[in-house]
XYZ file of C-alpha atoms in Angstrom:
722
model
C -30.457 6.339 -11.030
C -29.483 3.043 -9.173
C -33.032 1.967 -9.964
C -32.471 2.308 -13.690
C -29.110 0.869 -13.674
C -30.365 -2.243 -11.943
C -33.520 -2.640 -14.316
C -30.853 -2.154 -17.432
C -28.662 -4.678 -15.924
C -31.394 -7.230 -15.502
C -32.780 -6.810 -18.916
C -29.533 -6.734 -21.061
C -27.292 -8.983 -18.884
C -25.422 -10.559 -21.882
C -24.866 -6.959 -23.234
C -23.310 -5.985 -20.140
C -20.971 -9.063 -19.966
C -20.094 -8.595 -23.698
C -19.319 -4.762 -22.933
C -16.980 -5.997 -20.071
C -15.186 -8.710 -22.221
C -14.656 -6.007 -25.263
C -13.114 -3.650 -22.745
C -10.897 -6.116 -21.245
C -9.731 -7.311 -24.672
C -9.169 -3.697 -25.774
C -6.994 -2.702 -22.717
C -5.214 -5.850 -22.687
C -4.198 -5.273 -26.375
C -3.063 -1.711 -25.896
C -1.757 -1.511 -22.488
C 2.237 -1.614 -22.019
C 3.788 -3.933 -19.338
C 3.453 -2.657 -15.669
C 6.795 -2.690 -14.032
C 7.962 -1.355 -10.751
C 11.269 0.608 -9.801
C 13.359 0.011 -6.603
C 15.185 3.288 -7.096
C 14.055 5.640 -4.305
C 15.316 8.656 -5.890
C 13.020 8.267 -8.767
C 10.054 9.425 -6.490
C 11.709 12.673 -5.467
C 11.128 16.192 -7.428
C 14.293 17.767 -8.841
C 14.724 20.642 -6.443
C 15.959 18.303 -3.600
C 19.709 18.184 -3.033
C 19.833 14.253 -3.340
C 18.353 14.471 -6.891
C 20.741 17.391 -7.786
C 23.647 15.231 -6.692
C 22.306 12.320 -8.936
C 21.995 14.694 -11.943
C 25.424 16.084 -11.238
C 26.968 12.446 -10.935
C 25.360 11.469 -14.176
C 26.775 14.545 -16.086
C 30.262 14.456 -14.593
C 30.725 10.935 -14.127
C 28.913 8.564 -16.686
C 31.199 5.823 -16.016
C 31.376 6.182 -12.115
C 33.626 3.894 -10.388
C 31.372 3.481 -7.241
C 31.022 -0.147 -6.729
C 27.518 -1.680 -7.732
C 28.428 -4.807 -5.706
C 30.517 -5.937 -2.963
C 31.828 -9.595 -2.391
C 32.438 -10.395 1.125
C 34.816 -13.385 1.801
C 35.364 -14.804 5.332
C 36.545 -18.245 6.712
C 33.999 -20.840 7.126
C 35.299 -21.572 10.715
C 34.850 -17.916 11.832
C 38.557 -17.577 12.398
C 40.641 -14.503 11.117
C 41.766 -14.312 7.566
C 45.298 -15.832 7.070
C 48.047 -14.830 4.423
C 46.902 -17.708 2.346
C 43.165 -16.636 2.439
C 44.251 -13.214 1.317
C 45.929 -14.946 -1.668
C 42.833 -16.945 -2.382
C 40.670 -13.824 -2.410
C 43.035 -12.096 -4.613
C 42.884 -15.176 -7.045
C 39.153 -15.307 -6.764
C 39.093 -11.538 -7.843
C 41.515 -12.208 -10.702
C 39.492 -15.305 -11.801
C 36.120 -13.310 -11.688
C 37.689 -10.319 -13.758
C 39.058 -12.907 -16.338
C 35.609 -14.392 -16.944
C 34.295 -11.290 -18.669
C 31.026 -11.430 -16.988
C 28.617 -9.301 -18.892
C 28.245 -5.699 -17.784
C 31.053 -6.126 -15.072
C 33.695 -3.508 -15.916
C 35.979 -4.103 -12.903
C 36.645 -6.422 -10.104
C 39.368 -5.226 -7.460
C 40.155 -6.690 -4.091
C 40.000 -4.189 -1.180
C 43.296 -4.116 1.049
C 42.393 -6.256 4.273
C 41.100 -4.674 7.336
C 43.069 -4.464 10.594
C 41.002 -7.215 12.407
C 41.297 -9.315 9.356
C 37.754 -10.894 9.970
C 36.663 -10.376 6.362
C 37.845 -9.330 3.101
C 35.991 -7.420 0.434
C 36.111 -7.471 -3.412
C 34.527 -4.364 -5.005
C 32.845 -4.871 -8.290
C 32.020 -2.153 -10.855
C 29.176 -2.371 -13.426
C 27.562 -0.535 -16.375
C 25.113 1.943 -14.878
C 21.468 1.329 -14.576
C 19.461 3.465 -17.119
C 15.837 2.781 -16.234
C 13.783 0.888 -13.833
C 13.286 -1.921 -16.354
C 17.105 -2.371 -16.676
C 18.111 -5.718 -15.481
C 21.875 -5.475 -16.425
C 23.031 -5.400 -12.895
C 20.686 -7.909 -11.458
C 21.765 -10.394 -14.226
C 25.491 -9.620 -13.569
C 24.954 -10.489 -9.751
C 23.376 -13.727 -10.749
C 26.508 -14.598 -12.633
C 28.886 -13.770 -10.112
C 26.906 -15.633 -7.261
C 27.222 -18.796 -9.710
C 30.955 -18.170 -10.338
C 31.995 -17.639 -6.601
C 30.921 -21.317 -5.895
C 33.957 -22.386 -7.835
C 36.154 -19.750 -6.428
C 35.642 -20.620 -2.655
C 35.567 -24.552 -3.206
C 38.066 -26.295 -1.209
C 39.503 -22.907 0.117
C 37.788 -23.049 3.349
C 36.365 -19.742 2.685
C 32.700 -18.834 2.109
C 31.579 -15.647 0.255
C 28.422 -13.813 -0.821
C 27.423 -10.600 -2.551
C 25.948 -7.395 -1.285
C 25.910 -3.922 -2.126
C 23.439 -1.949 -4.130
C 22.920 -4.222 -7.165
C 22.550 -7.303 -4.968
C 20.074 -5.587 -2.757
C 18.023 -4.611 -5.751
C 18.063 -8.271 -7.262
C 17.006 -9.705 -3.639
C 14.337 -7.168 -3.376
C 12.912 -8.342 -6.896
C 12.949 -11.737 -6.112
C 11.474 -11.288 -2.385
C 8.816 -8.997 -4.220
C 7.873 -11.833 -6.334
C 7.748 -14.485 -3.718
C 5.649 -12.262 -1.514
C 3.339 -11.226 -4.462
C 2.681 -15.114 -4.923
C 2.019 -15.923 -1.329
C -0.220 -12.826 -0.841
C -2.214 -13.983 -3.819
C -2.776 -17.425 -2.777
C -3.446 -16.728 0.879
C -5.969 -14.037 -0.278
C -7.755 -16.208 -2.436
C -7.651 -19.320 -0.109
C -8.921 -16.839 2.707
C -11.797 -15.412 0.540
C -12.848 -18.712 -0.552
C -12.995 -20.298 3.008
C -14.975 -17.298 4.382
C -17.457 -17.105 1.688
C -18.087 -20.832 2.016
C -18.603 -20.526 5.796
C -20.949 -17.401 5.270
C -23.046 -18.647 2.374
C -22.492 -22.380 2.276
C -22.330 -22.145 -1.546
C -19.367 -22.974 -3.766
C -20.667 -20.838 -6.666
C -21.060 -17.689 -4.584
C -17.537 -18.325 -3.042
C -16.019 -18.673 -6.386
C -18.034 -15.660 -8.165
C -15.875 -12.922 -6.550
C -12.592 -14.881 -7.128
C -13.410 -15.540 -10.879
C -14.778 -12.044 -11.510
C -11.775 -10.349 -10.035
C -9.276 -12.613 -11.640
C -10.882 -12.916 -14.991
C -12.327 -9.310 -15.444
C -11.486 -6.814 -12.674
C -7.952 -7.451 -12.225
C -7.014 -7.400 -15.987
C -8.823 -4.490 -16.711
C -7.468 -2.290 -13.666
C -3.975 -3.434 -14.198
C -4.124 -2.557 -18.004
C -5.689 0.860 -17.179
C -2.923 1.551 -14.457
C -0.243 0.535 -16.886
C -1.748 2.931 -19.454
C -1.999 5.584 -16.879
C 1.713 4.957 -15.659
C 2.955 5.118 -19.324
C 0.912 8.316 -20.133
C 1.823 10.496 -16.929
C 5.188 8.589 -16.432
C 4.329 7.428 -13.272
C 7.047 5.357 -10.989
C 5.453 2.433 -9.389
C 6.968 1.097 -6.282
C 7.244 -2.500 -5.538
C 4.702 -2.198 -2.450
C 2.002 -0.902 -4.745
C 1.800 -4.120 -6.626
C 1.383 -5.857 -3.279
C -1.336 -3.410 -2.154
C -2.967 -3.850 -5.702
C -3.744 -7.396 -4.922
C -5.189 -6.946 -1.706
C -7.377 -3.899 -2.614
C -8.869 -5.583 -5.907
C -9.554 -8.753 -4.062
C -10.384 -7.163 -0.512
C -12.464 -4.288 -1.683
C -13.991 -5.916 -4.756
C -15.168 -8.839 -2.571
C -16.509 -6.319 -0.017
C -18.529 -4.510 -2.665
C -19.939 -7.924 -3.928
C -20.737 -8.981 -0.591
C -22.878 -5.788 0.338
C -24.855 -6.420 -2.879
C -25.431 -10.135 -2.181
C -26.377 -9.784 1.415
C -29.140 -7.401 0.236
C -29.873 -9.800 -2.772
C -30.522 -12.377 -0.164
C -32.572 -10.147 2.019
C -34.796 -9.204 -0.857
C -35.374 -12.817 -1.728
C -36.563 -13.416 1.843
C -38.848 -10.701 1.643
C -40.638 -12.326 -1.262
C -38.989 -10.880 -4.106
C -38.217 -13.285 -7.355
C -34.571 -13.378 -8.462
C -34.768 -10.629 -11.155
C -36.745 -8.205 -9.030
C -34.319 -8.952 -5.864
C -31.250 -8.023 -8.044
C -32.982 -4.561 -9.140
C -33.976 -3.865 -5.369
C -30.448 -5.054 -4.365
C -28.857 -2.469 -6.780
C -31.349 0.251 -5.980
C -31.043 -0.026 -2.169
C -27.154 -0.608 -1.958
C -26.040 1.285 -5.077
C -25.818 4.613 -3.619
C -24.196 3.422 -0.385
C -21.521 1.194 -2.369
C -20.917 4.197 -4.955
C -20.626 6.751 -2.037
C -18.280 4.440 -0.094
C -16.023 3.951 -3.263
C -15.999 7.668 -3.887
C -14.739 8.231 -0.617
C -12.166 5.589 -1.234
C -11.248 7.134 -4.587
C -11.153 10.637 -3.205
C -8.716 9.597 -0.486
C -6.328 7.874 -2.910
C -6.796 10.882 -5.512
C -5.580 13.080 -2.712
C -2.251 11.356 -2.905
C -1.836 13.235 -6.452
C -1.028 16.417 -4.143
C 1.991 14.727 -2.558
C 5.478 15.781 -3.669
C 6.604 12.135 -3.746
C 6.244 10.349 -6.923
C 5.667 7.055 -5.110
C 2.535 8.367 -3.302
C 1.242 10.111 -6.450
C 1.554 6.909 -8.558
C 0.093 4.781 -5.604
C -3.087 6.944 -5.372
C -3.516 7.113 -9.208
C -3.100 3.102 -9.343
C -5.318 2.354 -6.282
C -8.094 4.902 -7.199
C -8.237 3.046 -10.647
C -8.625 -0.357 -8.904
C -11.317 0.557 -6.740
C -13.364 2.373 -9.703
C -13.318 -0.681 -11.594
C -14.171 -2.858 -8.626
C -17.088 -0.599 -7.923
C -18.167 -0.727 -11.797
C -17.920 -4.537 -11.484
C -20.074 -4.697 -8.423
C -22.791 -2.430 -10.018
C -22.951 -4.091 -13.429
C -21.117 -7.319 -13.964
C -22.009 -9.052 -10.665
C -25.655 -8.099 -10.871
C -25.771 -9.311 -14.705
C -24.257 -12.763 -13.633
C -26.445 -13.014 -10.630
C -29.682 -12.175 -12.893
C -28.650 -15.080 -15.105
C -27.981 -17.556 -12.462
C -31.005 -16.395 -10.020
C -31.277 -18.326 -6.854
C -28.878 -21.065 -8.143
C -26.089 -18.807 -7.115
C -26.535 -20.071 -3.655
C -26.608 -23.869 -4.540
C -26.716 -26.265 -2.839
C -27.501 -24.197 0.394
C -31.344 -23.484 1.170
C -30.675 -20.960 3.658
C -31.412 -18.071 1.666
C -35.091 -19.114 1.842
C -35.480 -18.544 5.469
C -34.854 -15.381 7.564
C -32.382 -16.333 10.352
C -33.216 -15.460 13.939
C -29.955 -13.317 13.834
C -29.953 -13.814 17.719
C -26.300 -12.479 18.387
C -26.722 -9.158 16.202
C -30.241 -8.792 17.332
C -29.030 -8.991 20.897
C -26.159 -6.524 20.362
C -28.510 -4.399 18.588
C -31.092 -4.200 21.098
C -28.379 -3.787 23.892
C -27.061 -0.797 21.944
C -30.418 0.746 21.372
C -31.110 0.671 25.195
C -27.741 1.942 26.287
C -26.114 3.973 23.497
C -24.051 5.986 25.824
C -22.530 3.027 27.422
C -21.547 1.613 24.097
C -20.325 4.909 22.713
C -18.182 5.362 26.017
C -16.676 1.867 25.788
C -15.811 1.822 22.240
C -14.573 5.373 22.329
C -12.232 4.472 25.370
C -10.798 1.597 23.410
C -9.901 3.907 20.527
C -8.422 6.548 22.814
C -6.325 3.922 24.789
C -4.667 2.538 21.836
C -4.360 6.071 20.264
C -2.156 7.321 22.989
C 0.698 4.839 21.813
C 0.637 6.757 18.386
C 2.653 9.580 19.960
C 5.412 7.207 20.148
C 5.745 6.478 16.714
C 9.547 6.801 15.201
C 9.842 6.583 11.255
C 12.507 4.484 9.910
C 13.799 4.803 6.417
C 15.074 1.191 5.714
C 13.326 0.695 2.267
C 16.156 -1.657 1.206
C 16.518 -4.461 3.570
C 13.146 -3.761 4.945
C 11.785 -4.981 1.607
C 13.910 -8.078 1.528
C 14.014 -11.330 3.813
C 16.534 -11.154 6.548
C 17.593 -14.482 5.024
C 18.500 -13.015 1.722
C 22.260 -13.104 0.683
C 22.665 -9.344 0.382
C 21.213 -8.912 3.916
C 23.166 -11.644 5.362
C 26.617 -10.464 4.233
C 25.731 -6.976 4.660
C 25.786 -7.584 8.329
C 28.975 -9.617 7.747
C 30.649 -6.534 5.891
C 30.137 -4.524 9.280
C 32.640 -7.042 11.116
C 35.387 -4.924 9.604
C 34.074 -1.692 7.960
C 31.990 1.265 8.932
C 28.404 0.601 9.207
C 27.686 2.916 6.065
C 29.906 0.712 3.882
C 27.048 -0.881 1.892
C 25.730 2.346 0.712
C 28.445 5.246 0.948
C 27.322 8.775 0.524
C 28.891 10.816 -2.250
C 29.757 14.726 -2.008
C 30.167 16.681 -4.997
C 32.314 19.702 -5.342
C 31.806 21.658 -8.421
C 33.708 24.692 -9.708
C 32.218 27.793 -11.615
C 35.598 29.335 -12.170
C 37.471 26.460 -13.966
C 39.696 23.548 -12.918
C 39.647 22.566 -9.395
C 43.103 23.039 -7.693
C 44.926 20.648 -5.449
C 44.669 22.858 -2.575
C 40.921 23.369 -2.941
C 40.555 19.465 -3.167
C 42.658 18.871 -0.159
C 41.124 21.546 2.049
C 37.769 20.381 1.150
C 38.370 16.636 1.915
C 40.005 17.491 5.119
C 36.648 19.463 6.230
C 34.796 16.237 5.398
C 36.850 14.013 7.314
C 36.247 16.101 10.238
C 32.576 15.893 10.340
C 31.256 13.995 13.476
C 29.376 10.764 12.265
C 31.753 10.157 9.315
C 33.533 6.968 9.451
C 36.025 7.512 6.533
C 36.472 9.436 3.363
C 38.230 8.118 0.507
C 41.817 8.937 0.040
C 41.593 10.580 -3.079
C 38.409 12.170 -4.773
C 37.368 11.193 -8.453
C 37.841 14.050 -10.926
C 35.597 14.694 -14.030
C 37.103 14.879 -17.311
C 37.225 18.688 -17.483
C 38.357 18.896 -13.894
C 35.572 21.000 -12.581
C 33.652 18.347 -10.488
C 35.166 16.253 -7.748
C 33.319 13.179 -6.171
C 34.364 12.184 -2.545
C 33.199 8.902 -1.182
C 32.023 9.366 2.303
C 31.326 6.266 4.593
C 29.257 6.940 7.341
C 29.958 5.573 10.864
C 26.164 4.465 11.300
C 23.828 2.368 8.925
C 22.626 4.470 5.899
C 19.085 4.381 6.905
C 19.457 4.627 10.551
C 18.224 7.750 12.472
C 21.901 8.594 13.355
C 23.071 8.508 9.670
C 20.110 10.550 8.617
C 20.963 13.045 11.155
C 24.669 13.288 10.151
C 23.490 13.972 6.632
C 20.960 16.408 7.372
C 22.946 18.248 9.889
C 26.904 18.370 10.105
C 27.694 16.657 6.554
C 25.448 18.954 4.545
C 26.320 22.086 6.655
C 30.032 21.163 6.446
C 29.859 20.665 2.756
C 28.032 23.765 2.012
C 30.343 26.156 4.292
C 33.751 24.529 3.352
C 33.059 24.734 -0.469
C 35.987 27.237 -1.607
C 35.027 30.569 -3.060
C 33.679 30.154 -6.633
C 32.539 26.529 -5.760
C 29.258 24.754 -4.796
C 28.698 21.338 -2.882
C 25.919 19.012 -2.885
C 25.514 15.619 -0.834
C 24.262 12.590 -2.504
C 23.762 9.014 -1.734
C 20.929 6.875 -0.323
C 20.835 8.581 3.088
C 20.660 12.073 1.268
C 17.548 10.632 -0.491
C 16.011 9.602 2.883
C 16.714 12.960 4.250
C 14.743 14.538 1.391
C 12.023 11.846 1.784
C 11.692 12.874 5.276
C 11.392 16.565 4.523
C 8.817 15.700 1.688
C 6.715 13.468 3.961
C 6.318 16.328 6.527
C 4.856 18.739 3.858
C 2.465 15.816 2.539
C 1.283 15.319 6.109
C 0.041 18.962 6.116
C -1.412 18.847 2.809
C -2.808 15.361 1.777
C -4.463 14.454 5.294
C -6.775 17.472 5.498
C -7.553 17.576 1.706
C -8.855 13.885 1.864
C -10.668 14.579 5.126
C -12.523 17.548 3.585
C -13.390 15.665 0.435
C -14.601 12.739 2.314
C -16.817 14.989 4.441
C -18.393 16.313 1.324
C -19.120 12.953 0.015
C -20.703 12.051 3.356
C -22.743 15.206 3.366
C -24.119 14.700 0.026
C -24.985 11.005 0.753
C -26.765 11.660 4.153
C -28.019 15.096 3.173
C -26.523 16.334 6.511
C -23.997 18.736 7.782
C -24.030 16.985 11.333
C -23.368 13.271 10.747
C -20.100 13.957 8.694
C -18.416 15.882 11.587
C -19.024 12.789 14.208
C -18.275 10.111 11.409
C -15.009 11.817 10.567
C -14.151 12.101 14.336
C -14.619 8.440 14.791
C -12.782 7.801 11.701
C -9.816 9.818 13.103
C -9.957 7.975 16.504
C -9.767 4.844 14.413
C -6.431 6.024 12.756
C -4.907 6.834 15.842
C -5.888 3.620 17.450
C -4.604 1.766 14.353
C -1.025 3.638 14.526
C -0.903 3.103 18.232
C -1.558 -0.451 17.902
C 1.283 -0.737 15.494
C 3.680 1.125 17.666
C 2.675 -0.948 20.531
C 3.220 -4.378 18.874
C 6.476 -3.405 16.767
C 8.347 -0.888 18.838
C 7.436 -1.691 22.508
C 6.691 -5.334 22.344
C 8.922 -6.481 19.481
C 11.633 -4.007 20.146
C 12.006 -2.423 16.744
C 13.646 0.963 16.404
C 10.730 2.214 14.441
C 8.135 1.597 11.740
C 8.756 2.455 8.025
C 8.265 6.124 7.366
C 5.468 5.733 4.788
C 3.281 3.795 7.157
C 1.321 6.634 8.574
C 0.175 8.087 5.198
C -0.634 4.726 3.716
C -2.527 3.729 6.873
C -4.518 6.969 7.041
C -5.859 6.575 3.568
C -6.765 3.021 3.882
C -8.221 3.438 7.441
C -9.860 6.668 6.610
C -11.366 5.609 3.180
C -12.091 1.867 4.121
C -13.102 2.735 7.542
C -15.656 5.458 6.127
C -16.819 2.611 3.695
C -18.372 0.575 6.946
C -19.647 3.838 8.487
C -21.509 4.626 5.213
C -23.054 1.216 5.007
C -24.309 1.547 8.800
C -25.308 5.068 8.489
C -27.414 4.614 5.262
C -29.201 1.622 7.012
C -29.733 3.849 10.200
C -31.211 6.498 7.953
C -33.316 3.708 6.118
C -34.816 2.403 9.504
C -35.451 6.135 10.711
C -37.291 6.701 7.436
C -39.385 3.499 8.177
C -40.769 5.400 11.373
C -38.373 4.040 14.015
C -37.146 6.205 16.795
C -33.501 6.734 16.907
C -32.661 4.143 19.456
C -34.848 1.548 17.912
C -33.327 2.523 14.311
C -29.828 1.798 15.775
C -30.919 -1.269 17.188
C -32.314 -2.361 13.938
C -29.444 -1.296 11.821
C -26.911 -3.290 13.894
C -29.173 -6.466 13.619
C -29.581 -6.150 9.584
C -26.256 -4.570 8.709
C -24.109 -5.951 11.578
C -23.500 -9.416 9.677
C -22.649 -7.549 6.408
C -20.198 -5.241 8.210
C -18.696 -8.155 10.142
C -18.241 -10.360 7.140
C -16.815 -7.749 4.931
C -14.387 -6.643 7.804
C -13.071 -10.206 8.416
C -12.616 -10.657 4.556
C -10.976 -7.230 4.023
C -8.816 -7.422 7.174
C -7.716 -10.971 6.378
C -6.679 -9.940 2.859
C -4.376 -7.391 4.069
C -3.078 -9.589 6.656
C -1.786 -11.889 4.262
C 0.769 -9.237 3.330
C 2.431 -10.334 6.764
C 3.406 -13.505 5.152
C 5.362 -11.803 2.286
C 8.552 -12.117 4.188
C 9.821 -8.624 4.769
C 9.439 -6.082 7.447
C 7.958 -3.340 5.247
C 4.944 -5.652 4.269
C 4.654 -7.155 7.637
C 4.081 -3.910 9.449
C 1.970 -2.555 6.707
C -0.134 -5.644 6.483
C -0.608 -5.759 10.387
C -1.392 -1.974 10.588
C -3.989 -1.818 7.806
C -5.670 -5.085 8.796
C -5.884 -3.963 12.428
C -7.286 -0.675 11.142
C -10.087 -2.213 9.200
C -10.928 -4.554 12.006
C -11.204 -1.484 14.382
C -13.243 0.200 11.691
C -15.716 -2.665 11.263
C -15.833 -4.061 14.646
C -15.370 -0.960 16.993
C -16.469 2.034 14.753
C -19.133 0.798 12.435
C -20.815 -1.844 14.692
C -20.616 0.396 17.985
C -19.534 3.610 18.165
C -21.305 5.155 15.057
C -24.772 3.760 15.763
C -24.513 4.663 19.560
C -23.563 8.080 18.816
C -26.120 8.410 16.319
C -28.732 7.136 18.561
C -27.477 9.641 21.301
C -27.767 12.685 18.891
C -31.121 11.384 17.464
C -32.955 13.074 14.465
C -30.606 15.957 14.665
C -27.955 13.718 13.152
C -29.688 14.438 9.827
C -30.019 18.279 10.064
C -30.894 20.037 7.967
C -32.201 17.248 5.729
C -34.966 14.883 6.663
C -33.241 11.545 6.788
C -34.615 10.857 9.949
C -38.211 11.522 9.291
C -40.545 8.921 8.633
C -41.717 8.657 4.923
C -45.061 7.812 3.454
C -43.417 7.273 0.144
C -39.901 6.459 0.121
C -37.304 8.510 -1.943
C -36.250 7.730 -5.501
C -33.030 5.687 -4.299
C -35.094 3.660 -1.833
C -38.017 2.932 -4.126
C -38.370 -0.852 -4.516
C -39.088 -2.787 -7.659
C -42.083 -5.184 -7.549
C -42.512 -8.352 -9.414
C -45.428 -6.695 -11.223
C -43.137 -3.824 -12.373
C -40.574 -6.149 -13.575
C -43.358 -8.001 -15.767
C -44.494 -4.857 -16.990
C -41.045 -3.710 -17.916
C -40.368 -6.673 -19.732
C -43.582 -6.584 -21.627
C -42.403 -3.247 -23.061
C -39.266 -4.599 -24.575
């Protein structure tokens, strides 16, 4: 199949390029705009309590008075606020209200706290109706501009925090992060490819192909899928999309170009070398991409919308990158021929490959030593994975520590409970008519007695039909902290449910309640997504290798790599840096990337191991030759892909920093520990039994179809038939 594909692309390169151009234009014209949401409740199913609370709030309180933003005032010299300062704050609040800022429905100063460290002005705004709604963000911008005049010459300074301000700062941080990731990724790939091939043409080829063809087509298809299936795209997905397209796309192109160069050195002309490169590498690349697509596709089984949308988006991206690697790149290379390596002449001669040859020879002679040493590294790092502690700070974690909402969110805590920035809401609903004063007072008193609650609003808001009451509950701990989650999950929900008077029901809402439900959904997803992805990838490996033995130890090595990667992240961020934990989504995202992309390198190495065995080499010699010939490809691909994910660490927020570190370390482990050492060493130890019940390790007089090489005479003969 891949031989026929290679011949078709070489015969009709302009047709292939034209088909890509038509597809890109068609998708660009028909695709809607791809947008991201920052509302975490968008990702939860409706049966969770936090979502039920949101639905009840929207029905009973369409014009909720919950402040969308909080303006924090404090003295520039750090001294306590004076009566004159309080008057200035009141005047500022009045002036802001009189400005009639669009979408601001109310501005009210909060009574000063006892310690007078700060003063707060609460700002109500029109409600956000969708992920694309920018009304509140625009209002925050106007308030920030207006504040400069209000505090001028008063000795005060002020900043805006709260939900609306955090959302705005997250969006700004995301845009800056995407720009940084994009620039660093492109520069890194250019630099590494220039070092590897010493040719500006081949260095620019992946960048231009991905920018001009792969990225527009993938983004358009993702936008169409998002609109068709009503998917909610998280900000982090767009960051991951950049590195997946550039990293994985470049890897697949690199696999092809290394084999193209190898066939040129073996004596093939340029067109023959392209056909043979597609024939030889096509199945390995397709199997590798299938493993990645399946792993990402397994996310559709998640109960969380953010993971379902992420899985579909990244699976589409990888599929488009694979299609480009098998069709568009071979078409372009067949037209350029050896000029693709200009001005370098290194492609004309076979390098000595002394380093990888030496490593391969050592591994072939002592596979047990290499297997034990590489396995020990994975196990030692994996031990730290047991200390993983999930955190749920998707808000400030997605924003720079220097952003205004984060800075003044911390200042707010000088005089108010830690949960002030994101208070929880408890809703009491009556099924027997209007709620009575006794019912309201008794229920409020019960909430005030909950351990972990800082304060409860003096009087609940009552719906127009008087059947629903909304209590503002400020937690004593930060909304995303372990302590706050424990309070909501345990005593607050328990008390709300048990203290609800006869004939009424109660639900707990707010951001902390959303995180509690996230935690429950994640625990369920771990038991479903992980095993399904593993089983499906094993099936791909079994089909590729025609073996039921190899997939088991290959997946075992990948699981060791996952544990080592999570352990490395825990070691760096929790033990060395002193963070309380890592973002709760990290294990699932990391699992899929490390398992899927780690399997990529294992597939490439094992495919070469089988190829060398079929050439008649014994298992030890086959391992040595596989490391020698495939080692440079795996190493180069690993450096590029790990480097592209590492660029996420420069985005300026803790979520992408930890994610970029973990995935890049995982890819480095997959390439330089598993694929280069552990997998070939274990395969050499198992010997030909690794291919049972197939005959992948048996020498073949005539190679199988997928290995059949296309000779120059065949190309001439094929051309003459046109």
